[in-house]
mmCIF file of C-alpha atoms in Angstrom:
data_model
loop_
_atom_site.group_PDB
_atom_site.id
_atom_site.type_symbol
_atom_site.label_atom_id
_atom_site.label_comp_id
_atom_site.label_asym_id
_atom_site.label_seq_id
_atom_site.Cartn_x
_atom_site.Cartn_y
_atom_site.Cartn_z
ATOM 1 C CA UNK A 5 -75.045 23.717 53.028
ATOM 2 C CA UNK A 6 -72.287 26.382 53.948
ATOM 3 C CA UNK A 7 -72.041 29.454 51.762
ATOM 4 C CA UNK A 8 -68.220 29.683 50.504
ATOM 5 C CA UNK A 9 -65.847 32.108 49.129
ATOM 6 C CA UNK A 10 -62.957 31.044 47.048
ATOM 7 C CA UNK A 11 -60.188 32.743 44.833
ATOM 8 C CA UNK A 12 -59.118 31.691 41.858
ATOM 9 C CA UNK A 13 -55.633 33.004 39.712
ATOM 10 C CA UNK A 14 -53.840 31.508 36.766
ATOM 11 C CA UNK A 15 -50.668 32.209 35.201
ATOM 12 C CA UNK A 16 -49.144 28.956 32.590
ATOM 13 C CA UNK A 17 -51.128 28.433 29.372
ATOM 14 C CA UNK A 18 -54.339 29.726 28.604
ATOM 15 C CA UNK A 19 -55.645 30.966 32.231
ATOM 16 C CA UNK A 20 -59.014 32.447 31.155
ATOM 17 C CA UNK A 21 -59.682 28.428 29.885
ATOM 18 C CA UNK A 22 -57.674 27.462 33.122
ATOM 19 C CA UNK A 23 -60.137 29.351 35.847
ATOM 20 C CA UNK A 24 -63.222 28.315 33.217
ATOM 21 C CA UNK A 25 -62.458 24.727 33.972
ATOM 22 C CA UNK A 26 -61.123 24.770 37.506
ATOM 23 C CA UNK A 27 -64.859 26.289 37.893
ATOM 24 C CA UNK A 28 -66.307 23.165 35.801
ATOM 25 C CA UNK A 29 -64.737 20.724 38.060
ATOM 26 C CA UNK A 30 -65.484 22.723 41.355
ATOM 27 C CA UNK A 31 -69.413 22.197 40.275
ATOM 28 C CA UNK A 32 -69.148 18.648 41.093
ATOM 29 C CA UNK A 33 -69.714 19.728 45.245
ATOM 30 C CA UNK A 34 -70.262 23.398 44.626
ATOM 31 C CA UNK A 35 -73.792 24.753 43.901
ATOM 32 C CA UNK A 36 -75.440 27.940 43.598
ATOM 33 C CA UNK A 37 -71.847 29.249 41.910
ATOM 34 C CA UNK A 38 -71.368 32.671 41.089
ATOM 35 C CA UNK A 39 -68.096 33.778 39.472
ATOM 36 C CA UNK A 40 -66.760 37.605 39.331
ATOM 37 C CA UNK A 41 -65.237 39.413 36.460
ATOM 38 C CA UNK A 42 -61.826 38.284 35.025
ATOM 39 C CA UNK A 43 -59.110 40.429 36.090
ATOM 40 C CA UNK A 44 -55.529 40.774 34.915
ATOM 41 C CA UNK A 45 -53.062 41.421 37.494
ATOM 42 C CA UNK A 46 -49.044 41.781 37.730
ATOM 43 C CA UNK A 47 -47.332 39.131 39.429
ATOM 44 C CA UNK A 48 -46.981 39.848 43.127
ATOM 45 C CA UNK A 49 -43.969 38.636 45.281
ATOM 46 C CA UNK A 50 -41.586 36.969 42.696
ATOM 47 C CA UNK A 51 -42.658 38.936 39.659
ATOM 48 C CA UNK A 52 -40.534 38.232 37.100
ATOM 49 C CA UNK A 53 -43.148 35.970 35.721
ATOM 50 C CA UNK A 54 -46.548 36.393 32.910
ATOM 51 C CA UNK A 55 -49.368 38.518 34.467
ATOM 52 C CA UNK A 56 -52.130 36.627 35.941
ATOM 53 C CA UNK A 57 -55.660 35.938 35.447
ATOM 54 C CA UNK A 58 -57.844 36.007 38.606
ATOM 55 C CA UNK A 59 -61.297 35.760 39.633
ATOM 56 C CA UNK A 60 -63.597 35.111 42.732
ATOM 57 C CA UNK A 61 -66.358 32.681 42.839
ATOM 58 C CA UNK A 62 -69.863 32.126 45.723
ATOM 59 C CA UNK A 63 -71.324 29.011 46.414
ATOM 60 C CA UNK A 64 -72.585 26.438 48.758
ATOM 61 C CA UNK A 65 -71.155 23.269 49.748
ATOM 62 C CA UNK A 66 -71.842 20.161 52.226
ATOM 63 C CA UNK A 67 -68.163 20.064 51.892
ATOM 64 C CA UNK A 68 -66.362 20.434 55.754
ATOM 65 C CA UNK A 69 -63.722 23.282 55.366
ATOM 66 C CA UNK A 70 -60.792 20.407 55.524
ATOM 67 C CA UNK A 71 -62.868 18.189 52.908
ATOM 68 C CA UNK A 72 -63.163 21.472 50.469
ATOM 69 C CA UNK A 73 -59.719 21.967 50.969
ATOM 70 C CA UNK A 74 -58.802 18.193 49.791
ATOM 71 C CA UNK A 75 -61.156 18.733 46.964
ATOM 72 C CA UNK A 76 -59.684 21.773 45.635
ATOM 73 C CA UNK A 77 -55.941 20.418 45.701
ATOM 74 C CA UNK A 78 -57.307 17.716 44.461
ATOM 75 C CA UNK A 79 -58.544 19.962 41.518
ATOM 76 C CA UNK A 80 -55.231 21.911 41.041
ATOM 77 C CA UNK A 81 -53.481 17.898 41.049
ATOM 78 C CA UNK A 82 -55.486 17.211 38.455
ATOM 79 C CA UNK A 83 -54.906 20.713 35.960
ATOM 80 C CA UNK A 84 -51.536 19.567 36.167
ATOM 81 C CA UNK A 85 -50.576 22.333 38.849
ATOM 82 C CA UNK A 86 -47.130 21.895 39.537
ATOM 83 C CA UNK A 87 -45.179 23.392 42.962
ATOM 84 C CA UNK A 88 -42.335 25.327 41.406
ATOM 85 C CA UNK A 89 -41.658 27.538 44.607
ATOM 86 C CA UNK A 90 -43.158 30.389 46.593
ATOM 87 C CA UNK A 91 -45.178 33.103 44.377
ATOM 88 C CA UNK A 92 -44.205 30.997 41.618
ATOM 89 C CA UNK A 93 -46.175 30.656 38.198
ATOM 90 C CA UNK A 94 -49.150 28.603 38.439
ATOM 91 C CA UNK A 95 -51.724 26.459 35.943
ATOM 92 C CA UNK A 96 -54.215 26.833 38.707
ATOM 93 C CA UNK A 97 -54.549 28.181 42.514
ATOM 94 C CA UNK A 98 -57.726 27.910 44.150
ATOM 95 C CA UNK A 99 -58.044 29.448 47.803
ATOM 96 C CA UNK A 100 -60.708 29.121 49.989
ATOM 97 C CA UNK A 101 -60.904 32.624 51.214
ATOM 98 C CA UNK A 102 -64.251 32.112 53.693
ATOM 99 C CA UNK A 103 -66.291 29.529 54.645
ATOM 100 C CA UNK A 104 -69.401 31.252 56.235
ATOM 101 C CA UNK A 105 -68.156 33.086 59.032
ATOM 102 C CA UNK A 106 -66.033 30.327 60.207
ATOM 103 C CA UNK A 107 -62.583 31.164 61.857
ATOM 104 C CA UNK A 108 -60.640 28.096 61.237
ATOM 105 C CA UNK A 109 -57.256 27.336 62.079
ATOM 106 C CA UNK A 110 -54.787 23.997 61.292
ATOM 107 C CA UNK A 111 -51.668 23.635 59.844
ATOM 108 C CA UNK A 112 -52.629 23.465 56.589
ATOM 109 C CA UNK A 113 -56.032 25.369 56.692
ATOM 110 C CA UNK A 114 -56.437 29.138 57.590
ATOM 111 C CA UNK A 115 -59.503 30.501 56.928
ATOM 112 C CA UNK A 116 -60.220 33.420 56.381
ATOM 113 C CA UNK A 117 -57.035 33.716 54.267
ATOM 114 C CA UNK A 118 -54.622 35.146 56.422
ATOM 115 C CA UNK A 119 -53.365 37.647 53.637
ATOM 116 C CA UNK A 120 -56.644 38.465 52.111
ATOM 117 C CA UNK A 121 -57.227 41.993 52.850
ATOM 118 C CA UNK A 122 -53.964 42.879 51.162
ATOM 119 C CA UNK A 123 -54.647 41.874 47.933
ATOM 120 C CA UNK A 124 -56.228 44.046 45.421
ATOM 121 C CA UNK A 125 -56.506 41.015 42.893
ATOM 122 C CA UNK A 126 -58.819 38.981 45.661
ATOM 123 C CA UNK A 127 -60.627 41.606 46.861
ATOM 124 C CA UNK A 128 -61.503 43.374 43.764
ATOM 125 C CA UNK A 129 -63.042 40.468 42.213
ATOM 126 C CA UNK A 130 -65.193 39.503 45.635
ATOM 127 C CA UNK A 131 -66.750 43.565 45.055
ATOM 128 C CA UNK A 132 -68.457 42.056 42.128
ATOM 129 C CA UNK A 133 -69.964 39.353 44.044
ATOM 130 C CA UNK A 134 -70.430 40.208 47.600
ATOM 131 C CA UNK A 135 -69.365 43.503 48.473
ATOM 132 C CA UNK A 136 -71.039 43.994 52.090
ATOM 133 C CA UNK A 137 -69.770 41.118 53.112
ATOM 134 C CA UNK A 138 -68.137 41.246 56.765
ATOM 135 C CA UNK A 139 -64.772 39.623 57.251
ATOM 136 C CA UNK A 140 -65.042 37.283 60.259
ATOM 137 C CA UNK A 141 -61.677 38.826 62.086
ATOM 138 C CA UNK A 142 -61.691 41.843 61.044
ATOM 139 C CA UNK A 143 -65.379 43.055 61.350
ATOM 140 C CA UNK A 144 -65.084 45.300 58.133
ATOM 141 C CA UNK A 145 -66.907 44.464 55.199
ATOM 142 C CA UNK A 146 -65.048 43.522 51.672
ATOM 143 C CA UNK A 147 -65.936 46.834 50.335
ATOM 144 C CA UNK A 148 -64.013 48.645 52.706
ATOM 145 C CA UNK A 149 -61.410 46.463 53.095
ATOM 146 C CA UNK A 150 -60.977 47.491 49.311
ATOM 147 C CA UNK A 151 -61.021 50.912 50.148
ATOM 148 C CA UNK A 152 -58.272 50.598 52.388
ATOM 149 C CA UNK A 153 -55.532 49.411 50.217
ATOM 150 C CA UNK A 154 -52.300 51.346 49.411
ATOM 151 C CA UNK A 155 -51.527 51.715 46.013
ATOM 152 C CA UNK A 156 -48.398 49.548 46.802
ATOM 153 C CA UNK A 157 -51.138 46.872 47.159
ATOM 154 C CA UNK A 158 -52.199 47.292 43.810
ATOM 155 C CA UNK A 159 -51.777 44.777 41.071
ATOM 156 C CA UNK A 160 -54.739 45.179 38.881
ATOM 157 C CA UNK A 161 -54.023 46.023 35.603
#
């Protein structure tokens, strides 16, 4: 079993019951789960669009990193995300953040995230969690990573 970090955010309909069941179906090859606080954050990038809802959740999976990734579009296909366009609103948006300390790299897998450590509304949620974890690249643990932010980084509310 690999321990696993993912990120969770909603925007369209009722988010809080959005992330609640994204979490339900991620059970079905997630174990051990822990889920951070709810957080409401301002849109980043586009942000003329409803605040969001994000969280963080810790598990373990037999899941390969490319498998979890299937499984977790597979999740968002099925809550009805839809692809409206970059930084766009969203039903559901699940991110695996880390897998272990894995550095993995394909064209449509980077993990770690490769903008992780620049956003308040993932890293705030992984203090409640995991706070000493160290980030694979960057050899700095979450907590400090946190620390680091400018305020321009900011989007909790």
């Amino acid at each position: 079993m690999s321990i696993i970090f993912l990120a969770l955010g909603s925007n369209v309909g009722n988010s809080k019951q959005n992330i609640e069941d994204a979490i339900s179906l991620l059970k079905e090859k997630v174990r051990k789960v822990q889920v951070a606080k709810f957080y409401t954050t301002k849109a980043v990038g586009y942000t003329k669009q409803d605040n969001f809802v994000n969280t963080a959740l810790k598990g373990e999976t037999s899941l390969e990193p490319i498998e979890l990734f299937h499984f977790v579009k597979e999740i968002e296909k099925k809550m009805g995300r839809v692809k409206r366009f970059r930084w766009g609103p969203r039903e559901i948006d699940i991110d695996i953040i880390f897998y272990k300390e894995l550095i993995y790299r394909s064209k449509k897998l980077e993990i770690p995230h490769p903008r992780m450590h620049e956003r308040d509304f993932v890293l705030k949620p992984f203090l409640d969690i995991e706070k000493d974890f160290v980030h694979p690249v960057l050899k700095k643990k979450l907590k400090d990573l946190y620390l680091q932010l400018s305020d321009n980084q900011k989007s909790i509310i």
